[in-house]
């Protein structure tokens, strides 16, 4: 049997990946790592401590693990590179055979989001150089935050950002988890880097889907990058605001308008946006 482990199972993506692995046929053991394991109460798996800043703890927690899914950390870019190296080094020392990393699609130069993308690329390079088997996924943009923001959109009567007519290859955490379960368990995908996103859509199309699902009457209004960063910074603060602004700069530039490799990884197409929004209505 193969023993799998997933980091950051107290977070939304790590938790969903662990759930997908548990549901796979075969009954291979799944171990969940979390900075505070006690916060995870609804996964019927072994839980171990997994703080990216504590290399010795990580090595002990990875004992007996064959393949490890590393969920990208949320620290500032200059910090997360070393945190990810701690996990890679601990995995190698513990005898882990394979690493899978949740990277991101995004603009590597010229936006306020680019330093985050560059830090992910650095970790990708570290994983390729680890000497272990590996596979890398690059996440599209989560669509769930737009769903969760629907009351704010409705209050404003519009979606307003700096994406313009650019198309964004959104995805969902559930679809990503399905893909990462495949990357972790399928050795024929080793040595590949895969874009994990659905069909790219414009902000106007997104507004249409939201209207049909929630009965709203939203329109799309393009903002300048500077105005959108200021708007997001007012609501989210001076660290997250520019990062969100940089993502939408990347959408406008076409960084997220790509067909993706979801079907190659999973053996089926990414869920269509028509089906996704129909499921929300149901």
Coordinates of C-alpha atoms in Angstrom, one line a residue:
X1 CA 0.0 0.0 0.0
X2 CA 1.0 3.6 -0.6
X3 CA 0.7 6.1 2.3
X4 CA -0.3 9.6 1.2
X5 CA -0.1 12.8 3.1
X6 CA -1.5 16.3 2.5
X7 CA -0.3 19.4 4.2
X8 CA -2.6 22.3 5.4
X9 CA -5.6 20.1 5.8
X10 CA -7.1 22.8 8.1
X11 CA -7.4 25.0 5.1
X12 CA -10.1 24.8 2.4
X13 CA -8.0 23.3 -0.4
X14 CA -6.0 20.9 1.7
X15 CA -9.1 19.7 3.4
X16 CA -10.9 19.1 0.1
X17 CA -7.9 17.2 -1.4
X18 CA -7.8 14.9 1.7
X19 CA -11.5 14.2 1.3
X20 CA -11.0 13.2 -2.3
X21 CA -8.1 10.9 -1.4
X22 CA -10.1 9.3 1.4
X23 CA -12.9 8.5 -1.1
X24 CA -10.7 6.8 -3.6
X25 CA -11.1 3.0 -4.0
X26 CA -8.3 0.9 -2.6
X27 CA -8.2 2.2 1.0
X28 CA -4.6 3.5 0.9
X29 CA -3.7 5.3 4.2
X30 CA -4.1 9.2 4.1
X31 CA -2.4 11.4 6.7
X32 CA -3.3 15.0 7.2
X33 CA -0.8 17.6 8.4
X34 CA -1.8 20.9 9.9
X35 CA -0.2 23.6 11.9
X36 CA -2.9 23.1 14.6
X37 CA -4.3 19.5 14.1
X38 CA -6.8 20.0 16.8
X39 CA -8.8 22.4 14.5
X40 CA -9.5 19.6 12.1
X41 CA -12.5 17.7 13.5
X42 CA -14.2 16.2 10.4
X43 CA -11.6 14.1 8.6
X44 CA -11.5 10.4 9.6
X45 CA -7.7 10.2 9.1
X46 CA -4.6 10.3 11.2
X47 CA -3.6 14.0 11.8
X48 CA -0.1 15.1 12.6
X49 CA 1.5 18.6 13.2
X50 CA 2.8 20.3 10.1
X51 CA 4.2 23.8 10.7
X52 CA 6.2 25.0 7.7
X53 CA 8.5 26.9 10.0
X54 CA 9.5 23.8 12.0
X55 CA 11.7 21.5 9.9
X56 CA 12.3 18.9 12.7
X57 CA 8.6 18.6 13.4
X58 CA 7.9 18.2 9.7
X59 CA 10.4 15.4 9.3
X60 CA 8.9 13.5 12.3
X61 CA 5.4 14.0 10.9
X62 CA 6.4 12.7 7.5
X63 CA 7.7 9.4 8.8
X64 CA 6.3 6.5 6.8
X65 CA 4.8 8.7 4.1
X66 CA 5.4 7.7 0.4
X67 CA 3.8 10.6 -1.5
X68 CA 3.2 14.1 -0.2
X69 CA 0.9 16.9 -1.5
X70 CA 2.3 20.3 -0.5
X71 CA -0.3 23.0 -0.4
X72 CA 1.3 26.4 -1.1
X73 CA 1.7 28.5 1.9
X74 CA 0.1 31.9 2.5
X75 CA 3.1 33.8 3.9
X76 CA 4.5 36.8 2.1
X77 CA 6.5 35.7 -1.0
X78 CA 9.9 36.3 0.5
X79 CA 9.0 34.0 3.5
X80 CA 7.2 31.2 1.8
X81 CA 10.1 30.1 -0.4
X82 CA 12.1 29.0 2.7
X83 CA 9.0 27.5 4.3
X84 CA 8.4 25.3 1.2
X85 CA 12.1 24.4 1.2
X86 CA 11.7 23.3 4.8
X87 CA 8.9 20.9 3.7
X88 CA 10.9 19.6 0.7
X89 CA 14.0 19.0 2.9
X90 CA 12.0 17.3 5.6
X91 CA 10.3 15.1 3.0
X92 CA 13.6 14.0 1.5
X93 CA 15.0 13.3 5.0
X94 CA 11.9 11.3 6.0
X95 CA 12.2 9.0 2.9
X96 CA 9.2 10.4 1.0
X97 CA 9.4 9.3 -2.6
X98 CA 7.1 11.8 -4.4
X99 CA 6.1 15.4 -4.1
X100 CA 3.1 17.2 -5.6
X101 CA 2.8 21.0 -5.3
X102 CA -0.1 23.3 -5.7
X103 CA 1.3 26.2 -7.7
X104 CA -0.6 28.9 -9.5
X105 CA -1.2 30.2 -13.0
X106 CA -0.4 33.9 -13.2
X107 CA 1.7 36.8 -14.6
X108 CA 5.3 36.3 -13.9
X109 CA 6.3 39.9 -14.6
X110 CA 4.8 43.3 -14.5
X111 CA 1.9 43.2 -12.0
X112 CA 1.5 43.5 -8.2
X113 CA 0.7 39.8 -8.1
X114 CA 3.9 38.8 -9.9
X115 CA 6.1 38.5 -6.8
X116 CA 3.7 35.8 -5.5
X117 CA 3.9 34.0 -8.9
X118 CA 7.7 34.2 -8.9
X119 CA 7.8 32.7 -5.4
X120 CA 5.7 29.7 -6.6
X121 CA 8.1 29.3 -9.6
X122 CA 11.0 29.2 -7.2
X123 CA 9.4 26.4 -5.3
X124 CA 8.6 24.6 -8.5
X125 CA 12.3 24.7 -9.4
X126 CA 13.2 23.5 -5.9
X127 CA 10.9 20.5 -6.3
X128 CA 12.3 19.6 -9.7
X129 CA 15.8 19.7 -8.2
X130 CA 14.8 17.6 -5.1
X131 CA 15.8 14.3 -6.6
X132 CA 12.4 12.9 -5.8
X133 CA 9.6 12.0 -8.2
X134 CA 7.3 15.0 -8.6
X135 CA 4.3 16.6 -10.3
X136 CA 3.2 20.2 -10.3
X137 CA -0.3 21.7 -10.7
X138 CA -0.9 25.3 -11.4
X139 CA -4.2 26.5 -10.1
X140 CA -6.6 28.7 -12.0
X141 CA -8.4 31.4 -10.0
X142 CA -11.0 30.2 -7.5
X143 CA -14.5 31.1 -8.5
X144 CA -15.9 30.6 -5.0
X145 CA -15.0 34.1 -3.7
X146 CA -17.2 35.7 -6.4
X147 CA -20.1 33.5 -5.2
X148 CA -19.4 34.4 -1.6
X149 CA -19.3 38.1 -2.6
X150 CA -22.7 38.1 -4.2
X151 CA -24.4 40.2 -1.6
X152 CA -21.8 42.9 -2.1
X153 CA -22.1 42.8 -5.8
X154 CA -25.9 43.1 -5.5
X155 CA -25.6 46.0 -3.2
X156 CA -23.4 47.8 -5.7
X157 CA -25.4 46.6 -8.7
X158 CA -22.2 45.7 -10.6
X159 CA -19.0 43.8 -10.8
X160 CA -16.2 46.4 -11.1
X161 CA -12.5 45.6 -11.5
X162 CA -9.6 46.1 -13.9
X163 CA -9.9 42.8 -15.9
X164 CA -11.5 44.6 -18.9
X165 CA -12.3 42.1 -21.6
X166 CA -9.7 39.6 -20.5
X167 CA -10.8 36.0 -20.0
X168 CA -10.1 34.2 -16.8
X169 CA -9.7 30.4 -16.5
X170 CA -11.5 30.0 -13.2
X171 CA -11.7 26.8 -11.3
X172 CA -13.3 25.4 -8.1
X173 CA -11.7 23.8 -5.0
X174 CA -13.6 20.6 -5.6
X175 CA -12.3 20.3 -9.2
X176 CA -8.8 21.1 -8.0
X177 CA -9.0 18.5 -5.3
X178 CA -10.0 15.9 -7.9
X179 CA -7.0 16.9 -10.1
X180 CA -4.5 16.8 -7.2
X181 CA -5.8 13.4 -6.0
X182 CA -4.9 12.2 -9.6
X183 CA -1.5 13.9 -9.6
X184 CA -0.6 12.3 -6.2
X185 CA -1.8 8.8 -7.1
X186 CA -0.9 8.5 -10.8
X187 CA 2.8 7.9 -11.5
X188 CA 2.3 8.3 -15.3
X189 CA 1.8 12.0 -14.6
X190 CA 5.2 12.4 -12.8
X191 CA 7.6 15.0 -14.2
X192 CA 4.8 17.2 -15.6
X193 CA 3.6 20.7 -14.9
X194 CA -0.1 21.1 -15.5
X195 CA -2.5 24.1 -15.8
X196 CA -5.6 23.3 -13.8
X197 CA -8.5 25.5 -14.9
X198 CA -11.9 25.5 -16.5
X199 CA -13.0 27.3 -19.7
X200 CA -11.9 30.9 -19.6
X201 CA -14.7 33.5 -19.3
X202 CA -14.9 37.3 -19.3
X203 CA -16.2 39.3 -16.3
X204 CA -19.3 40.1 -18.4
X205 CA -20.0 36.4 -18.8
X206 CA -19.4 35.9 -15.1
X207 CA -22.0 38.6 -14.4
X208 CA -24.5 36.8 -16.6
X209 CA -24.0 33.5 -14.8
X210 CA -24.4 35.2 -11.4
X211 CA -27.6 37.0 -12.6
X212 CA -29.2 33.7 -13.9
X213 CA -28.2 31.9 -10.6
X214 CA -29.1 34.5 -8.0
X215 CA -31.7 36.6 -9.8
X216 CA -29.5 39.7 -9.7
X217 CA -29.2 42.4 -12.4
X218 CA -25.4 42.9 -12.4
X219 CA -23.5 44.7 -15.1
X220 CA -19.7 44.8 -15.5
X221 CA -17.7 48.1 -15.3
X222 CA -14.0 48.3 -16.1
X223 CA -11.8 50.2 -13.6
X224 CA -8.2 51.3 -14.0
X225 CA -5.7 49.2 -12.2
X226 CA -4.9 52.0 -9.9
X227 CA -8.5 52.6 -8.9
X228 CA -9.2 48.9 -8.4
X229 CA -6.1 48.5 -6.2
X230 CA -7.2 51.5 -4.1
X231 CA -10.7 50.0 -3.8
X232 CA -9.4 46.6 -2.7
X233 CA -6.9 48.0 -0.3
X234 CA -9.6 50.0 1.4
X235 CA -11.5 46.9 2.1
X236 CA -8.8 44.3 2.4
X237 CA -5.7 46.2 3.6
X238 CA -2.4 47.2 2.0
X239 CA -1.0 43.7 1.7
X240 CA -3.9 41.8 0.1
X241 CA -5.4 44.7 -1.8
X242 CA -2.5 45.1 -4.3
X243 CA -2.3 41.3 -4.7
X244 CA -6.0 41.1 -5.7
X245 CA -5.4 44.0 -8.0
X246 CA -2.4 42.3 -9.6
X247 CA -4.5 39.2 -10.3
X248 CA -7.0 41.3 -12.3
X249 CA -4.2 43.0 -14.1
X250 CA -3.1 39.6 -15.1
X251 CA -6.6 38.7 -16.4
X252 CA -6.6 41.9 -18.5
X253 CA -3.2 40.9 -19.9
X254 CA -4.4 37.4 -20.9
X255 CA -2.3 35.5 -18.3
X256 CA -5.3 33.3 -17.4
X257 CA -6.7 32.8 -20.8
X258 CA -5.5 29.3 -21.5
X259 CA -7.1 25.9 -22.3
X260 CA -5.6 24.1 -19.4
X261 CA -4.6 20.4 -18.8
X262 CA -7.5 19.3 -16.5
X263 CA -8.7 16.6 -18.8
X264 CA -5.2 15.2 -19.3
X265 CA -4.7 14.9 -15.5
X266 CA -8.2 13.6 -14.6
X267 CA -9.4 11.8 -17.7
X268 CA -12.5 14.1 -18.0
X269 CA -13.2 17.7 -18.8
X270 CA -13.4 20.4 -16.1
X271 CA -16.9 21.0 -14.9
X272 CA -18.6 23.4 -17.3
X273 CA -19.7 26.8 -15.9
X274 CA -23.2 26.1 -17.0
X275 CA -23.3 22.9 -14.9
X276 CA -21.5 24.6 -12.0
X277 CA -24.0 27.4 -11.7
X278 CA -26.9 25.1 -12.3
X279 CA -25.7 23.1 -9.2
X280 CA -25.7 26.3 -7.2
X281 CA -29.3 27.0 -8.2
X282 CA -30.3 23.4 -7.2

